Tab-separated table of C-alpha atoms in Angstrom:
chain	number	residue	atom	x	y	z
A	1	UNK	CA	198.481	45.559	53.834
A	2	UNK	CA	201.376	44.055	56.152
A	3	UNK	CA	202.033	47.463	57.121
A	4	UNK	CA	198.356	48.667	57.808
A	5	UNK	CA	197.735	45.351	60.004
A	6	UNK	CA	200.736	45.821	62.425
A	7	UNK	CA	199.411	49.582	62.785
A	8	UNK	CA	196.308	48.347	63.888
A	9	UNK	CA	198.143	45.599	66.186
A	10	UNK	CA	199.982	48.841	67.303
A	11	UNK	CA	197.015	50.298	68.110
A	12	UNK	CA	195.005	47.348	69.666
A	13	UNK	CA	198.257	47.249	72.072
A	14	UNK	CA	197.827	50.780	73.152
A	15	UNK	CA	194.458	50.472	73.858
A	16	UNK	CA	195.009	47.573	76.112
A	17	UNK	CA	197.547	49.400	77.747
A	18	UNK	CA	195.650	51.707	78.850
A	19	UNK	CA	192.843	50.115	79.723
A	20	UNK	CA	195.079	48.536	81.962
A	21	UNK	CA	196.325	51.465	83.678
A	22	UNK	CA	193.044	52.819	84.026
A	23	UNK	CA	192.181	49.322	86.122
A	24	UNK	CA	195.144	49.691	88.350
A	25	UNK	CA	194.755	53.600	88.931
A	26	UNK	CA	190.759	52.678	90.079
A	27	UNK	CA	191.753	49.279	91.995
A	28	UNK	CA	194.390	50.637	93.815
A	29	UNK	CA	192.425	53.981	94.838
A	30	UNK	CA	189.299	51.594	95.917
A	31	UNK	CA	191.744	49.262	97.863
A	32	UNK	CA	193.301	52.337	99.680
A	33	UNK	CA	189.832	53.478	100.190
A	34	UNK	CA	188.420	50.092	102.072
A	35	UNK	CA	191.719	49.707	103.704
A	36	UNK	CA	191.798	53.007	105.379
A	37	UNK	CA	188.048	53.026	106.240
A	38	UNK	CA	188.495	49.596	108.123
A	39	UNK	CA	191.372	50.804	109.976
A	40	UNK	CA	189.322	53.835	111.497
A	41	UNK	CA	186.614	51.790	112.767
A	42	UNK	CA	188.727	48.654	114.080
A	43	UNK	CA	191.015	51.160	115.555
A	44	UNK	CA	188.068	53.885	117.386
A	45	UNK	CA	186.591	50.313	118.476
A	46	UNK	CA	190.175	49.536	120.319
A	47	UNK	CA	190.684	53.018	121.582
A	48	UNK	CA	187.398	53.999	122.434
A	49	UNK	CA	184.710	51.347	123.164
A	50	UNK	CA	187.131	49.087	124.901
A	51	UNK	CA	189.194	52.029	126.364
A	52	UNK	CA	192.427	50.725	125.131
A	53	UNK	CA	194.686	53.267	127.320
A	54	UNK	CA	197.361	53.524	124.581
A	55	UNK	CA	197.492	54.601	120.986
A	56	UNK	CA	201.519	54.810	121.211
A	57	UNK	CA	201.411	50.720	122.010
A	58	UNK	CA	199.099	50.439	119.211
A	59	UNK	CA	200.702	52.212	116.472
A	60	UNK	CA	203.960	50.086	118.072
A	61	UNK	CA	202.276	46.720	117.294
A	62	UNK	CA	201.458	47.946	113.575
A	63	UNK	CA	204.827	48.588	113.076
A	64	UNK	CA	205.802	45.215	114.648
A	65	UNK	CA	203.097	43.739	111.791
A	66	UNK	CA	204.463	45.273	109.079
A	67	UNK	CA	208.526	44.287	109.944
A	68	UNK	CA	207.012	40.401	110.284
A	69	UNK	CA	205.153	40.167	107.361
A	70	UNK	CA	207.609	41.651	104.958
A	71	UNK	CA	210.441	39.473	106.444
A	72	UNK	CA	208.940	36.689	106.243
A	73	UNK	CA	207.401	37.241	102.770
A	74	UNK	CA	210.961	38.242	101.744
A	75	UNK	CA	212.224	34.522	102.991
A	76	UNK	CA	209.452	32.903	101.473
A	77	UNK	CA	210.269	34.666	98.325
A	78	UNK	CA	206.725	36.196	97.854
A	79	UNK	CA	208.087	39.901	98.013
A	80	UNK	CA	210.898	41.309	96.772
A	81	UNK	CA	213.334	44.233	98.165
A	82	UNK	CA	216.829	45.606	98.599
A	83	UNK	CA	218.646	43.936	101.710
A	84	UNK	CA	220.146	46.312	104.256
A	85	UNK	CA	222.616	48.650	103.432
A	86	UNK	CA	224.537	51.232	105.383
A	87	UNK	CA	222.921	53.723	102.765
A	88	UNK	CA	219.187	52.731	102.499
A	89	UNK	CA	218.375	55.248	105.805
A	90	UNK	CA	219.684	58.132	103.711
A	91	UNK	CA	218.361	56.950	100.491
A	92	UNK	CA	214.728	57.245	102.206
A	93	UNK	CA	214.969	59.898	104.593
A	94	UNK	CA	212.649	61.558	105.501
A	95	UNK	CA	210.084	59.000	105.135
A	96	UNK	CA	210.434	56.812	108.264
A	97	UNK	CA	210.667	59.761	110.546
A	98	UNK	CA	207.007	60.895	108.668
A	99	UNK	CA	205.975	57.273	108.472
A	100	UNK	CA	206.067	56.835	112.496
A	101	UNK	CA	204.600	60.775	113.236
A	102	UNK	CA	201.808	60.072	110.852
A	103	UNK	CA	201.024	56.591	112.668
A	104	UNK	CA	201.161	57.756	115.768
A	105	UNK	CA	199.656	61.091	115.637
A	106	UNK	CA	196.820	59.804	113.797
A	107	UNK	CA	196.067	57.427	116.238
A	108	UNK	CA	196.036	60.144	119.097
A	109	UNK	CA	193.389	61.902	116.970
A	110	UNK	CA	191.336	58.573	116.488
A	111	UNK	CA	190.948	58.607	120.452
A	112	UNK	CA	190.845	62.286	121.437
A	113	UNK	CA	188.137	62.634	118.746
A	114	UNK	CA	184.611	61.524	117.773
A	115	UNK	CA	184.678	60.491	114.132
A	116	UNK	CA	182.287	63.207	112.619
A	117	UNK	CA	185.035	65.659	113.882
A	118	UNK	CA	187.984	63.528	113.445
A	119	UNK	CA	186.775	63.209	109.831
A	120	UNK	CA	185.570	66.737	109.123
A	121	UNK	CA	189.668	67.975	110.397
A	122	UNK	CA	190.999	65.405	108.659
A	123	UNK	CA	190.104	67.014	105.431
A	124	UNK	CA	192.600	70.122	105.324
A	125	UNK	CA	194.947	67.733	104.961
A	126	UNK	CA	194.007	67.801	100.892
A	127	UNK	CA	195.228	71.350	100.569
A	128	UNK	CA	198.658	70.636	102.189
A	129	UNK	CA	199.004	68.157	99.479
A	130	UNK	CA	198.248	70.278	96.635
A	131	UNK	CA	200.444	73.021	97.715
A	132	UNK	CA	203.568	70.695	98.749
A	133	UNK	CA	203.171	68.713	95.340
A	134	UNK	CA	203.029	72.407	93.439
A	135	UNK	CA	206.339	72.843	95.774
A	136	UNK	CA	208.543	69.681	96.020
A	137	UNK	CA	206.829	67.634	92.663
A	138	UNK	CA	206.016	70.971	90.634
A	139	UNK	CA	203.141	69.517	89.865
A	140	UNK	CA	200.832	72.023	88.669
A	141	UNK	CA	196.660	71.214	89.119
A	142	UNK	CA	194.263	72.005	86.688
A	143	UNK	CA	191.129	73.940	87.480
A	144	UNK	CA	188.659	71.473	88.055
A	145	UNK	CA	191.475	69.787	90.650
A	146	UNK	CA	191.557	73.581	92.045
A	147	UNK	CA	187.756	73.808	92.442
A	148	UNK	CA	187.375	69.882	93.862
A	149	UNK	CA	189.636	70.945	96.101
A	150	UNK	CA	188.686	74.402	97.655
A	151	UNK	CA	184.880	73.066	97.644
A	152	UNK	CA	186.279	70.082	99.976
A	153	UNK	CA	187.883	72.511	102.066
A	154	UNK	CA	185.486	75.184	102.168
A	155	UNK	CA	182.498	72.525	102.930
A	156	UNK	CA	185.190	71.223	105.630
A	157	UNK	CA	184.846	74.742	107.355
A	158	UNK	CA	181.336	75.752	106.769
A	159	UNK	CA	180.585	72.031	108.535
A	160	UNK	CA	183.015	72.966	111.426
A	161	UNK	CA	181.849	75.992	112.364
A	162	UNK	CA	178.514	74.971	113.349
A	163	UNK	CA	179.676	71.568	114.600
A	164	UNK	CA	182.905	70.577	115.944
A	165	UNK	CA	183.189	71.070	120.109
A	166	UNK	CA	186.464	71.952	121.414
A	167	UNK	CA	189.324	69.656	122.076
A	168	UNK	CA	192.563	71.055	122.219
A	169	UNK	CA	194.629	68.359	121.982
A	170	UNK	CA	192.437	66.173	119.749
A	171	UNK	CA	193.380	69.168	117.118
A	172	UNK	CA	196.704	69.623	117.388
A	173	UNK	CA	196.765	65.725	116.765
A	174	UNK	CA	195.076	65.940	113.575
A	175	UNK	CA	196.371	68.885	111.812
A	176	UNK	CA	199.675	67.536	112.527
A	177	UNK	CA	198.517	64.579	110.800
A	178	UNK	CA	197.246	66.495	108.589
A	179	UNK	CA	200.714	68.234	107.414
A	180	UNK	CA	202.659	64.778	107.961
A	181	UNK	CA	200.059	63.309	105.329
A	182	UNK	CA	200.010	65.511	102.624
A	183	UNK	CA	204.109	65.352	103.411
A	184	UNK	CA	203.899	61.520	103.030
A	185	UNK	CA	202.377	60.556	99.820
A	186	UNK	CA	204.034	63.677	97.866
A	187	UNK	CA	207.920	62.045	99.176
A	188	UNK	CA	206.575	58.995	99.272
A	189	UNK	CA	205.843	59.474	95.197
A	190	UNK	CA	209.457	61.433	95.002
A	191	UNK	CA	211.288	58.285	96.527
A	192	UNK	CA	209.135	55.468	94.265
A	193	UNK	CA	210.644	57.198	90.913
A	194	UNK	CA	214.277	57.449	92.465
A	195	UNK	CA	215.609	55.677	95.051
A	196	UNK	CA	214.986	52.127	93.594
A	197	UNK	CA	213.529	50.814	97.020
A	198	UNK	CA	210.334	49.835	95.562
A	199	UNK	CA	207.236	49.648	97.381
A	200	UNK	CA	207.542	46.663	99.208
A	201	UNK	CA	211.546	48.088	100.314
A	202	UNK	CA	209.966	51.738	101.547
A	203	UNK	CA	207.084	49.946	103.495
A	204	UNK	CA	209.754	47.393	105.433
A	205	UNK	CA	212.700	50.064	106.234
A	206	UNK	CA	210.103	52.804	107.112
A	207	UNK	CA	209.448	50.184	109.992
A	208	UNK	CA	212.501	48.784	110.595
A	209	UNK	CA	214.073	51.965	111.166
A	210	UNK	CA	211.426	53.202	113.698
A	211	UNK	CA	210.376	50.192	115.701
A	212	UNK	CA	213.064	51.337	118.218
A	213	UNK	CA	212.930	54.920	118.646
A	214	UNK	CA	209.071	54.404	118.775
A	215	UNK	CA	209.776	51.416	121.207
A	216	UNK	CA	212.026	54.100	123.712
A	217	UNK	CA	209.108	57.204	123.186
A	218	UNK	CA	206.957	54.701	124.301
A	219	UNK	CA	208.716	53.739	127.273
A	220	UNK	CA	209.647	56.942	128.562
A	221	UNK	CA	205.953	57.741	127.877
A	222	UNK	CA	204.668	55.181	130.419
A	223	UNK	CA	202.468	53.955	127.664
A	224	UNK	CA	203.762	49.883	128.218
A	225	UNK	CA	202.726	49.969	131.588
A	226	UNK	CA	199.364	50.948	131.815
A	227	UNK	CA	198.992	49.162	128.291
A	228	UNK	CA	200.106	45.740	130.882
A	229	UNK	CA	198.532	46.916	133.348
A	230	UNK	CA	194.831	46.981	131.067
A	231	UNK	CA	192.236	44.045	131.789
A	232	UNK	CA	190.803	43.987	128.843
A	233	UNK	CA	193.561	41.156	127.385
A	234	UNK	CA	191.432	38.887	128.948
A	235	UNK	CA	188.710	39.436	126.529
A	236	UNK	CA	189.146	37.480	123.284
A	237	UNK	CA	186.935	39.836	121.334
A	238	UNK	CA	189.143	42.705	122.098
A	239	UNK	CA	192.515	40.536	121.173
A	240	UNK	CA	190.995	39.539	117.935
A	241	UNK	CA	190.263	43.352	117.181
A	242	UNK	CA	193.737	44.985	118.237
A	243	UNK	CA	195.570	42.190	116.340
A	244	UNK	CA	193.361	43.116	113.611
A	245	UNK	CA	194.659	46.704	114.030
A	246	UNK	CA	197.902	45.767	113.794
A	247	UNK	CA	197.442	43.735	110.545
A	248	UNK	CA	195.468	46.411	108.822
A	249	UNK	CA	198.201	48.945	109.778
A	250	UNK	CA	200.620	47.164	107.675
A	251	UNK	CA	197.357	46.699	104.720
A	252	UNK	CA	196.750	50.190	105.165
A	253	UNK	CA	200.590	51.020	104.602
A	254	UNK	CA	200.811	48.795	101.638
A	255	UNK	CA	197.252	50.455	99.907
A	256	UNK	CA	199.267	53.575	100.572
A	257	UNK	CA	201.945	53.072	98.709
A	258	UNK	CA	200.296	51.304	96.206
A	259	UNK	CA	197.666	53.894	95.475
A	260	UNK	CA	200.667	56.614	95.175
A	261	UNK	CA	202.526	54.644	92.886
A	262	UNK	CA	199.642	54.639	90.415
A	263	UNK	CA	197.996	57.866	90.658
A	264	UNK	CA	199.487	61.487	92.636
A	265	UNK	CA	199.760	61.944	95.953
A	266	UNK	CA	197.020	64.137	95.692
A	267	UNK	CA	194.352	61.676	94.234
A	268	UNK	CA	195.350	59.460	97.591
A	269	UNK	CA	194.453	62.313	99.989
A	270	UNK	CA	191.577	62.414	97.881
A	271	UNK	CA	190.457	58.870	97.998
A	272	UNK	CA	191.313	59.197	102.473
A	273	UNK	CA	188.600	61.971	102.445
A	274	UNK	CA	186.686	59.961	100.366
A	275	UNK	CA	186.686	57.538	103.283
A	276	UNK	CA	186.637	60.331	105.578
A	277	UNK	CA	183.038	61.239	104.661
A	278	UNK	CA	181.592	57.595	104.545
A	279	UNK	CA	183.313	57.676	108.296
A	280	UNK	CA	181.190	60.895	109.035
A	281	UNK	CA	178.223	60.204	107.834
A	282	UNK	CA	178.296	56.741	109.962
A	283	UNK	CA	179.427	58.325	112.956
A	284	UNK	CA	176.241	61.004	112.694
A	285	UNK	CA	174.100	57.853	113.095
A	286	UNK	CA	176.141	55.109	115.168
A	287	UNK	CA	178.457	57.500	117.063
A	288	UNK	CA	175.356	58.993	118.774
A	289	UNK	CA	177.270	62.340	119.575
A	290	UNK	CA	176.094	64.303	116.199
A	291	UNK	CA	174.093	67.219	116.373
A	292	UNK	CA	171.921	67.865	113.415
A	293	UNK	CA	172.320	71.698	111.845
A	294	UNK	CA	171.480	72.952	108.732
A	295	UNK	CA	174.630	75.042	108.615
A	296	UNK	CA	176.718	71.819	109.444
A	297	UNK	CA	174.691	69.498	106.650
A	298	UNK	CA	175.164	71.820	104.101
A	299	UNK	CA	178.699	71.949	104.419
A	300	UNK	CA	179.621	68.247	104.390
A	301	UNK	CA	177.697	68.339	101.199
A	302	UNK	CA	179.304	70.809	99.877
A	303	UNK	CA	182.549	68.688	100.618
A	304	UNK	CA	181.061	65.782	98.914
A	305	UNK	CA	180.583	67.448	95.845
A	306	UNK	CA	183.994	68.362	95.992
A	307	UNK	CA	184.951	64.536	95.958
A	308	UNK	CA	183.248	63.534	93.331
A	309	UNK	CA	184.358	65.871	91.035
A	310	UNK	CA	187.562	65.131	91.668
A	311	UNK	CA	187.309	61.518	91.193
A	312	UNK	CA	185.714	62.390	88.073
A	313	UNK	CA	188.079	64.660	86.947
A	314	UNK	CA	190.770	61.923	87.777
A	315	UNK	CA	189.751	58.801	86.541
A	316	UNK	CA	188.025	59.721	83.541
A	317	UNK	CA	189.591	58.452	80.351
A	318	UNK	CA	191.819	61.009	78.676
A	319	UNK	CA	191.064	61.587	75.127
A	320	UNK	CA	193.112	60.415	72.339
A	321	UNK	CA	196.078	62.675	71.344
A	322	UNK	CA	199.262	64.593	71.972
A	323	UNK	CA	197.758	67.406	74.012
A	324	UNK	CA	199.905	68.887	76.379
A	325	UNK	CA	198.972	70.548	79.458
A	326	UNK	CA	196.966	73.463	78.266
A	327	UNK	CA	194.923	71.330	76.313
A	328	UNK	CA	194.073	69.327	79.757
A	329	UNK	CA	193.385	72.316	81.959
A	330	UNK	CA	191.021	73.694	78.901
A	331	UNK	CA	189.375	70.619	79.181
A	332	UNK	CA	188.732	70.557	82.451
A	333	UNK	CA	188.176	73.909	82.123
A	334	UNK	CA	185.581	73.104	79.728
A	335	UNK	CA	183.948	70.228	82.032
A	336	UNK	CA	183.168	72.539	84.691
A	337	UNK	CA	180.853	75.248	82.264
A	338	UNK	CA	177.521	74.388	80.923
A	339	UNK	CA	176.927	73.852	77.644
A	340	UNK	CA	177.147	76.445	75.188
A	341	UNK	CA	179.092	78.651	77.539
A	342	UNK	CA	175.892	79.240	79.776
A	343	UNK	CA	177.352	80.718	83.274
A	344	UNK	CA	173.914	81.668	84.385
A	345	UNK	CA	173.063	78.397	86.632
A	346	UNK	CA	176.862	77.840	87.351
């Protein structure tokens, strides 16, 4: 009897474990996912309706944002992280060097681009991801990840195609965010399991160790001139909004991180289109520069098809057992074929 009840305490325990995990895997993908979607809108309101000349000064006051907050939450004891240490820049190299490139080359693409195309490019970034996690994590995906995936993509170009209008450098911008992403979150998960920084450490450093080559690029840029030079300080609605920037750089950062640490860089590329196609399908009514086609509307449902099969396939429970990893790609192998092996409507 004694040792049938502590099996079954043994097995409550479980269960609540992973009930738990389940509720941090979804909360921190749904935080990411408000986070980042905030952050596009405060910051094409900045750069574009108020004609903020600078994205370089604004990715410079996120960084500023982040270095405050941490320090300050370090001294008030809120946080917790290594203190500085002549080793700590090659403990985490290459992040900050990706961190700042991914800021700031993000926020170029925010201005250059209107956010139906903005969010339609942003979506290649998933197959980077896949492919560098295969290469640096050897992290293999199952088919349904596989077929999530390519249906993203594919809808990405079928929507493009009949859509997007040419801007050079509004595309360079984003597919080298693009690369720089899908670089991020899969080193970003190799340096959470190894170099004992912990999120909190990664977030801080990847700051601190920027702010002043950022500071210099800016400079030589020109960008703090006409950035002093810009009349719209005067306007307390446009203050409110680019300190609000700034702050939700350093939320967005933290979501980031947090989202990574919980699920695989993959799923948080994932949860960024996610946001990518809410973003779209705004911008086709509020932007006022989308062109209805059937061509384009088929393909950005295609993509969002794509998405939710992959956040299916991801946060579904995982049954009970020992099965390795054949048994989960036959599942999912299973979970994308009708019922009693009927291919006919597939």
């Amino acid at each position: 009897m004694i040792a049938y009840l502590s099996k079954m305490r043994s097995s409550a325990s479980e269960m609540a474990g992973g009930e738990t995990t389940q509720f941090l895997k979804l909360s921190s993908a749904v935080f990411y996912g408000l986070s980042s979607f905030l952050i596009t809108v405060v910051n094409k309101t900045v750069l574009t309706s108020y004609r903020f000349p600078s994205f370089l000064v604004l990715s410079l006051g996120q960084l500023t944002a982040s270095i405050v907050v941490l320090f300050v939450a370090k001294r008030l004891q809120l946080v917790k992280y290594p203190d500085f240490s002549r080793d700590i820049a090659r403990r985490i190299f290459p992040l900050p060097l990706i961190y700042l490139g991914n800021m700031m080359f993000g926020l170029g693409g925010t201005q250059a681009l209107s956010l139906p195309m903005f969010a339609a490019l942003r979506r290649f970034s998933i197959l980077l991801t896949m492919l560098l996690e295969l290469l640096v994590l050897g992290i293999r995906p199952t088919l349904a990840v596989k077929v999530s995936v390519f249906a993203m993509v594919g809808g990405a170009l079928m929507a493009a195609l009949d859509d997007l209008s040419f801007n050079l450098q509004g595309y360079m911008y984003v597919m080298i965010t693009n690369t720089l992403t899908a670089a991020n979150g899969v080193y970003m998960k190799k340096k959470l399991d190894t170099a004992d920084m912990g999120k909190y450490g990664l977030m801080y450093y990847n700051s601190l160790f920027m702010i002043l080559p950022a500071l210099v690029g800016t400079w030589l840029a020109g960008d703090i001139d006409r950035a002093w030079q810009y009349e719209g300080w005067n306007d307390p609605f446009f203050v409110v909004q680019f300190l609000l920037s700034c702050v939700m750089g350093f939320i967005l950062s933290y979501s980031v991180i947090l989202c990574t640490q919980h699920n695989s860089a993959l799923t948080t590329t994932i949860v960024g289109c996610l946001k990518n196609i809410s973003v779209t399908y705004i911008g086709m009514f509020i932007g006022g520069d989308y062109v209805f086609s059937l061509l384009n509307a088929l393909g950005i449902n295609i993509s969002v098809a794509g998405s939710l099969l992959y956040t299916y396939v991801t946060f579904r429970k995982k049954p009970n057992g020992g099965g390795g990893s054949g048994d989960a790609a036959s599942s999912d192998k299973k979970l994308l074929l009708p019922a009693a092996g009927r291919i006919d409507n597939v």
